[in-house]
Amino acid sequence: MKGKKEAAGKIAVYPGAFPGKEESEQIVLAHGAGGRKMHRLIQELFLRYFGNPVLNRLEDAAALRLHSNQICFTTDSYVVQPLFFPGGDIGKLAVAGTVNDLAVCGAQPEFIAIGFILREGVRMATVEKICKSISQTARKAGVKIVTGDTKVIERDTQQVEEGVYLNASGVGRRLGVKLGAERIRPGDVILINGEIGSHEATVALARGTYRLKADLKSDCAPLNRLIMAVLEWGGVRVMRDPTRGGLATTLNEFAEMCGLGLIVDEQAVPVSMAVRGVAELLGLDPLYMANEGKVVIISARQQAEAILKVMRSFPEGRNARVIGEVAKAPAGVWLKTRLGSLRRLLMLEGEQLPRIC
């Protein structure tokens, strides 16, 4: 992690992780100043949860060995509020989001860099809880945290919630598969691994501003193992994780690139009763609601049943199903309604709910 040259190559031992209860309770500006407090934060919190032979060297860059001459590289930032919500938290979101971005491009995720931006006054217990979640999610996905950074910014007296923001970058080894919207053909089918909209509905209720209650949990999860198993079977044209903008926006991105028509069967799209109820009360459309544990796949029709069988063998894919098909015309994304008519689904304009990831 940057800002620790003095300790490079050897982990120094300082007396006590966070000496003195008064000092240890909250993040202060000195935790990002490069001195002893920052070193203690890195060594006794970050290394405690993320430690591995690469990160433990505490150098300014991680020296990595990749058994491939083709890699995928991604980066994203996470500003979700609240920091913790049913089914996830900002740390789990950062790792799962990075892993999924690599996997849908046909890459096996291997290494992740995490940058923390902390607002002065954040409780140390909050940071530790996030670190623990990052560590657990990284282990589940089989990736290593190999480098990172820490910055502390001034306290905001107007801000009620604790200020924790993350940036995550990931590197993956690209497999020998060819994916892309240009490979979509008329007659192909559209698949998804389960019910949509639970992440956005969960975060909306977790903020407590709507005075609504529902049995909801975010779908936030790393999907790389499911996706790698699907890719081994073959027949996949393209895939993507429908996060902000939801299923409808992702399909519009595919349609723009291939110039074909993507017809979604309204009755086939899985939406839980809880999500449907929240969406109706808040005026949201589940087709545009964010997901953090879903993958949309367009595959050759003859491979669809086999791909569904593979997805259903994973907990994150138990409710996988075919939700539509690709046609020569009309171009764009269309919803085949319960009445049998076609309704155009445009790309999301603006945002349904801010700071959901």
CSV table of N, CA, C and O in Angstrom, one decimal, residues 8-81:
chain,number,residue,atom,x,y,z
A,8,ALA,N,9.2,-1.0,3.6
A,8,ALA,CA,9.3,-1.9,2.5
A,8,ALA,C,10.2,-3.0,2.8
A,8,ALA,O,11.3,-2.9,3.2
A,9,GLY,N,9.7,-4.3,2.4
A,9,GLY,CA,10.6,-5.4,2.6
A,9,GLY,C,10.5,-6.0,3.9
A,9,GLY,O,10.9,-7.2,4.1
A,10,LYS,N,10.1,-5.3,4.9
A,10,LYS,CA,10.0,-5.8,6.3
A,10,LYS,C,8.9,-5.2,7.0
A,10,LYS,O,8.7,-4.0,7.0
A,11,ILE,N,8.2,-6.0,7.8
A,11,ILE,CA,7.0,-5.5,8.6
A,11,ILE,C,7.6,-5.1,9.9
A,11,ILE,O,8.0,-5.9,10.7
A,12,ALA,N,7.6,-3.8,10.2
A,12,ALA,CA,8.1,-3.3,11.5
A,12,ALA,C,7.0,-3.6,12.6
A,12,ALA,O,5.8,-3.8,12.3
A,13,VAL,N,7.4,-3.7,13.8
A,13,VAL,CA,6.5,-3.9,14.9
A,13,VAL,C,6.5,-2.7,15.8
A,13,VAL,O,7.5,-2.2,16.3
A,14,TYR,N,5.3,-2.1,15.9
A,14,TYR,CA,5.1,-1.0,16.7
A,14,TYR,C,4.3,-1.4,18.0
A,14,TYR,O,3.6,-2.4,17.9
A,15,PRO,N,4.5,-0.7,19.1
A,15,PRO,CA,3.8,-1.1,20.3
A,15,PRO,C,2.4,-0.9,20.2
A,15,PRO,O,1.9,0.3,20.2
A,16,GLY,N,1.6,-2.0,20.2
A,16,GLY,CA,0.1,-1.8,20.2
A,16,GLY,C,-0.5,-1.4,18.9
A,16,GLY,O,0.1,-0.6,18.2
A,17,ALA,N,-1.6,-2.0,18.5
A,17,ALA,CA,-2.2,-1.7,17.2
A,17,ALA,C,-2.7,-0.3,17.2
A,17,ALA,O,-2.3,0.5,16.4
A,18,PHE,N,-3.5,0.1,18.2
A,18,PHE,CA,-4.0,1.4,18.2
A,18,PHE,C,-4.0,1.8,19.7
A,18,PHE,O,-5.0,1.8,20.4
A,19,PRO,N,-2.8,2.2,20.2
A,19,PRO,CA,-2.6,2.4,21.6
A,19,PRO,C,-3.5,3.5,22.2
A,19,PRO,O,-3.7,4.6,21.6
A,20,GLY,N,-4.2,3.2,23.3
A,20,GLY,CA,-5.0,4.2,23.9
A,20,GLY,C,-6.4,4.2,23.3
A,20,GLY,O,-6.5,4.4,22.1
A,21,LYS,N,-7.4,4.0,24.1
A,21,LYS,CA,-8.8,3.9,23.5
A,21,LYS,C,-9.2,5.1,22.8
A,21,LYS,O,-9.9,5.1,21.8
A,22,GLU,N,-8.8,6.3,23.4
A,22,GLU,CA,-9.2,7.6,22.8
A,22,GLU,C,-8.7,7.7,21.4
A,22,GLU,O,-9.4,8.1,20.5
A,23,GLU,N,-7.5,7.3,21.2
A,23,GLU,CA,-6.9,7.4,19.8
A,23,GLU,C,-7.5,6.4,18.9
A,23,GLU,O,-7.7,6.6,17.7
A,24,SER,N,-7.8,5.2,19.4
A,24,SER,CA,-8.1,4.1,18.5
A,24,SER,C,-9.6,4.1,18.0
A,24,SER,O,-9.9,3.4,17.1
A,25,GLU,N,-10.4,4.9,18.6
A,25,GLU,CA,-11.9,4.8,18.3
A,25,GLU,C,-12.2,5.3,16.9
A,25,GLU,O,-13.1,4.8,16.3
A,26,GLN,N,-11.5,6.3,16.4
A,26,GLN,CA,-11.9,6.9,15.1
A,26,GLN,C,-10.7,7.2,14.3
A,26,GLN,O,-9.6,7.3,14.7
A,27,ILE,N,-11.0,7.3,13.0
A,27,ILE,CA,-10.0,7.7,12.0
A,27,ILE,C,-9.7,9.2,12.2
A,27,ILE,O,-10.6,10.0,12.3
A,28,VAL,N,-8.4,9.5,12.2
A,28,VAL,CA,-8.0,11.0,12.2
A,28,VAL,C,-7.2,11.2,11.0
A,28,VAL,O,-6.7,10.3,10.3
A,29,LEU,N,-6.9,12.5,10.7
A,29,LEU,CA,-6.2,12.9,9.5
A,29,LEU,C,-4.8,12.2,9.5
A,29,LEU,O,-4.3,11.9,8.5
A,30,ALA,N,-4.2,12.0,10.7
A,30,ALA,CA,-2.9,11.4,10.8
A,30,ALA,C,-2.8,10.0,10.2
A,30,ALA,O,-1.8,9.5,9.8
A,31,HIS,N,-4.0,9.3,10.2
A,31,HIS,CA,-4.0,8.0,9.6
A,31,HIS,C,-3.7,7.9,8.1
A,31,HIS,O,-3.5,6.9,7.6
A,32,GLY,N,-3.8,9.1,7.5
A,32,GLY,CA,-3.5,9.2,6.1
A,32,GLY,C,-2.2,10.0,5.8
A,32,GLY,O,-2.0,10.4,4.6
A,33,ALA,N,-1.5,10.3,6.8
A,33,ALA,CA,-0.4,11.3,6.7
A,33,ALA,C,1.0,10.6,6.4
A,33,ALA,O,2.0,11.3,6.2
A,34,GLY,N,1.0,9.3,6.4
A,34,GLY,CA,2.3,8.6,6.0
A,34,GLY,C,3.2,8.3,7.2
A,34,GLY,O,4.3,7.8,7.1
A,35,GLY,N,2.7,8.7,8.4
A,35,GLY,CA,3.6,8.5,9.6
A,35,GLY,C,3.3,7.2,10.4
A,35,GLY,O,2.8,6.2,9.8
A,36,ARG,N,3.5,7.2,11.7
A,36,ARG,CA,3.4,6.0,12.5
A,36,ARG,C,1.9,5.5,12.5
A,36,ARG,O,1.7,4.3,12.5
A,37,LYS,N,1.0,6.4,12.6
A,37,LYS,CA,-0.4,6.0,12.7
A,37,LYS,C,-0.8,5.3,11.4
A,37,LYS,O,-1.5,4.3,11.4
A,38,MET,N,-0.3,5.8,10.3
A,38,MET,CA,-0.7,5.1,9.0
A,38,MET,C,0.0,3.8,8.9
A,38,MET,O,-0.6,2.8,8.4
A,39,HIS,N,1.2,3.7,9.4
A,39,HIS,CA,1.9,2.4,9.3
A,39,HIS,C,1.2,1.4,10.2
A,39,HIS,O,1.0,0.2,9.9
A,40,ARG,N,0.7,1.8,11.4
A,40,ARG,CA,0.0,0.9,12.3
A,40,ARG,C,-1.3,0.5,11.6
A,40,ARG,O,-1.7,-0.7,11.7
A,41,LEU,N,-2.0,1.4,10.9
A,41,LEU,CA,-3.3,1.1,10.3
A,41,LEU,C,-3.0,0.0,9.2
A,41,LEU,O,-3.8,-1.0,9.1
A,42,ILE,N,-2.0,0.2,8.4
A,42,ILE,CA,-1.7,-0.8,7.3
A,42,ILE,C,-1.3,-2.1,7.9
A,42,ILE,O,-1.8,-3.2,7.5
A,43,GLN,N,-0.3,-2.1,8.9
A,43,GLN,CA,0.3,-3.3,9.3
A,43,GLN,C,-0.7,-4.1,10.2
A,43,GLN,O,-0.7,-5.4,10.2
A,44,GLU,N,-1.5,-3.4,11.1
A,44,GLU,CA,-2.2,-4.2,12.1
A,44,GLU,C,-3.7,-4.3,11.7
A,44,GLU,O,-4.5,-4.9,12.5
A,45,LEU,N,-4.1,-3.6,10.6
A,45,LEU,CA,-5.5,-3.8,10.2
A,45,LEU,C,-5.5,-4.4,8.8
A,45,LEU,O,-6.0,-5.5,8.5
A,46,PHE,N,-5.0,-3.7,7.8
A,46,PHE,CA,-5.0,-4.1,6.4
A,46,PHE,C,-4.3,-5.4,6.2
A,46,PHE,O,-4.8,-6.4,5.6
A,47,LEU,N,-3.0,-5.5,6.7
A,47,LEU,CA,-2.3,-6.8,6.5
A,47,LEU,C,-2.9,-7.9,7.3
A,47,LEU,O,-2.8,-9.1,6.9
A,48,ARG,N,-3.6,-7.6,8.4
A,48,ARG,CA,-4.2,-8.6,9.2
A,48,ARG,C,-5.3,-9.3,8.4
A,48,ARG,O,-5.5,-10.6,8.5
A,49,TYR,N,-6.0,-8.6,7.6
A,49,TYR,CA,-7.1,-9.2,6.8
A,49,TYR,C,-6.7,-9.5,5.4
A,49,TYR,O,-7.3,-10.4,4.8
A,50,PHE,N,-5.8,-8.7,4.8
A,50,PHE,CA,-5.5,-8.9,3.4
A,50,PHE,C,-4.1,-9.6,3.1
A,50,PHE,O,-3.7,-9.8,2.0
A,51,GLY,N,-3.3,-9.8,4.2
A,51,GLY,CA,-1.9,-10.2,4.0
A,51,GLY,C,-1.7,-11.4,3.1
A,51,GLY,O,-2.4,-12.4,3.2
A,52,ASN,N,-0.7,-11.3,2.3
A,52,ASN,CA,-0.2,-12.4,1.4
A,52,ASN,C,1.2,-12.0,1.0
A,52,ASN,O,1.7,-10.9,1.3
A,53,PRO,N,2.0,-13.0,0.5
A,53,PRO,CA,3.4,-12.7,0.2
A,53,PRO,C,3.7,-11.5,-0.7
A,53,PRO,O,4.7,-10.8,-0.5
A,54,VAL,N,2.7,-11.1,-1.6
A,54,VAL,CA,2.9,-10.0,-2.5
A,54,VAL,C,2.7,-8.7,-1.7
A,54,VAL,O,3.5,-7.8,-1.6
A,55,LEU,N,1.5,-8.6,-1.0
A,55,LEU,CA,1.2,-7.4,-0.2
A,55,LEU,C,2.1,-7.2,0.9
A,55,LEU,O,2.4,-6.0,1.3
A,56,ASN,N,2.5,-8.3,1.6
A,56,ASN,CA,3.4,-8.1,2.8
A,56,ASN,C,4.7,-7.4,2.5
A,56,ASN,O,5.3,-6.9,3.5
A,57,ARG,N,5.1,-7.3,1.3
A,57,ARG,CA,6.4,-6.6,1.0
A,57,ARG,C,6.2,-5.1,1.1
A,57,ARG,O,7.2,-4.4,1.2
A,58,LEU,N,5.0,-4.7,1.0
A,58,LEU,CA,4.7,-3.2,1.2
A,58,LEU,C,5.4,-2.3,0.3
A,58,LEU,O,6.0,-1.3,0.7
A,59,GLU,N,5.5,-2.7,-0.9
A,59,GLU,CA,6.2,-1.9,-1.9
A,59,GLU,C,5.2,-1.0,-2.7
A,59,GLU,O,4.0,-1.2,-2.6
A,60,ASP,N,5.7,-0.1,-3.4
A,60,ASP,CA,4.8,0.9,-4.1
A,60,ASP,C,4.0,0.3,-5.2
A,60,ASP,O,3.0,0.9,-5.7
A,61,ALA,N,4.5,-0.8,-5.7
A,61,ALA,CA,3.7,-1.6,-6.8
A,61,ALA,C,3.9,-3.1,-6.5
A,61,ALA,O,4.9,-3.5,-6.0
A,62,ALA,N,2.9,-3.8,-6.9
A,62,ALA,CA,2.9,-5.2,-6.7
A,62,ALA,C,3.6,-5.9,-7.9
A,62,ALA,O,3.2,-5.6,-9.0
A,63,ALA,N,4.5,-6.8,-7.6
A,63,ALA,CA,5.1,-7.5,-8.7
A,63,ALA,C,4.4,-8.8,-8.8
A,63,ALA,O,4.3,-9.7,-7.9
A,64,LEU,N,3.7,-9.0,-10.0
A,64,LEU,CA,2.8,-10.1,-10.2
A,64,LEU,C,3.3,-11.1,-11.3
A,64,LEU,O,4.0,-10.6,-12.2
A,65,ARG,N,2.9,-12.3,-11.2
A,65,ARG,CA,3.2,-13.3,-12.2
A,65,ARG,C,1.9,-13.8,-12.8
A,65,ARG,O,1.1,-14.3,-12.1
A,66,LEU,N,1.7,-13.6,-14.1
A,66,LEU,CA,0.5,-14.0,-14.7
A,66,LEU,C,0.9,-15.1,-15.8
A,66,LEU,O,1.7,-14.8,-16.6
A,67,HIS,N,0.2,-16.2,-15.8
A,67,HIS,CA,0.5,-17.3,-16.7
A,67,HIS,C,-0.3,-17.1,-18.0
A,67,HIS,O,-1.1,-17.9,-18.4
A,68,SER,N,-0.2,-15.9,-18.6
A,68,SER,CA,-0.9,-15.6,-19.8
A,68,SER,C,-0.3,-14.3,-20.4
A,68,SER,O,0.2,-13.4,-19.7
A,69,ASN,N,-0.4,-14.2,-21.7
A,69,ASN,CA,0.0,-12.9,-22.4
A,69,ASN,C,-1.1,-12.1,-22.7
A,69,ASN,O,-1.0,-11.1,-23.4
A,70,GLN,N,-2.3,-12.5,-22.2
A,70,GLN,CA,-3.5,-11.6,-22.4
A,70,GLN,C,-4.2,-11.4,-21.0
A,70,GLN,O,-4.5,-12.4,-20.3
A,71,ILE,N,-4.4,-10.2,-20.6
A,71,ILE,CA,-5.0,-9.9,-19.4
A,71,ILE,C,-6.2,-9.0,-19.6
A,71,ILE,O,-6.3,-8.3,-20.6
A,72,CYS,N,-7.1,-9.0,-18.6
A,72,CYS,CA,-8.1,-7.9,-18.6
A,72,CYS,C,-7.9,-7.1,-17.3
A,72,CYS,O,-7.5,-7.6,-16.3
A,73,PHE,N,-8.1,-5.8,-17.4
A,73,PHE,CA,-7.9,-4.9,-16.3
A,73,PHE,C,-9.1,-4.0,-16.1
A,73,PHE,O,-9.6,-3.5,-17.1
A,74,THR,N,-9.6,-3.8,-14.9
A,74,THR,CA,-10.7,-3.0,-14.7
A,74,THR,C,-10.6,-2.2,-13.4
A,74,THR,O,-9.8,-2.5,-12.6
A,75,THR,N,-11.4,-1.1,-13.4
A,75,THR,CA,-11.4,-0.3,-12.1
A,75,THR,C,-12.8,0.3,-12.0
A,75,THR,O,-13.5,0.6,-12.9
A,76,ASP,N,-13.1,0.5,-10.7
A,76,ASP,CA,-14.4,1.1,-10.4
A,76,ASP,C,-14.4,1.7,-9.0
A,76,ASP,O,-13.5,1.3,-8.2
A,77,SER,N,-15.2,2.7,-8.7
A,77,SER,CA,-15.3,3.3,-7.4
A,77,SER,C,-16.6,3.0,-6.7
A,77,SER,O,-17.6,2.9,-7.4
A,78,TYR,N,-16.6,3.0,-5.4
A,78,TYR,CA,-17.8,2.6,-4.6
A,78,TYR,C,-18.1,3.6,-3.6
A,78,TYR,O,-17.3,3.9,-2.7
A,79,VAL,N,-19.4,4.2,-3.6
A,79,VAL,CA,-19.8,5.2,-2.7
A,79,VAL,C,-21.1,4.9,-2.1
A,79,VAL,O,-21.9,5.9,-1.7
A,80,VAL,N,-21.5,3.7,-2.0
A,80,VAL,CA,-22.9,3.3,-1.6
A,80,VAL,C,-23.2,3.8,-0.2
A,80,VAL,O,-22.3,3.9,0.7
A,81,GLN,N,-24.4,4.2,0.0
A,81,GLN,CA,-25.0,4.6,1.3
A,81,GLN,C,-26.3,3.9,1.5
A,81,GLN,O,-27.1,3.9,0.6
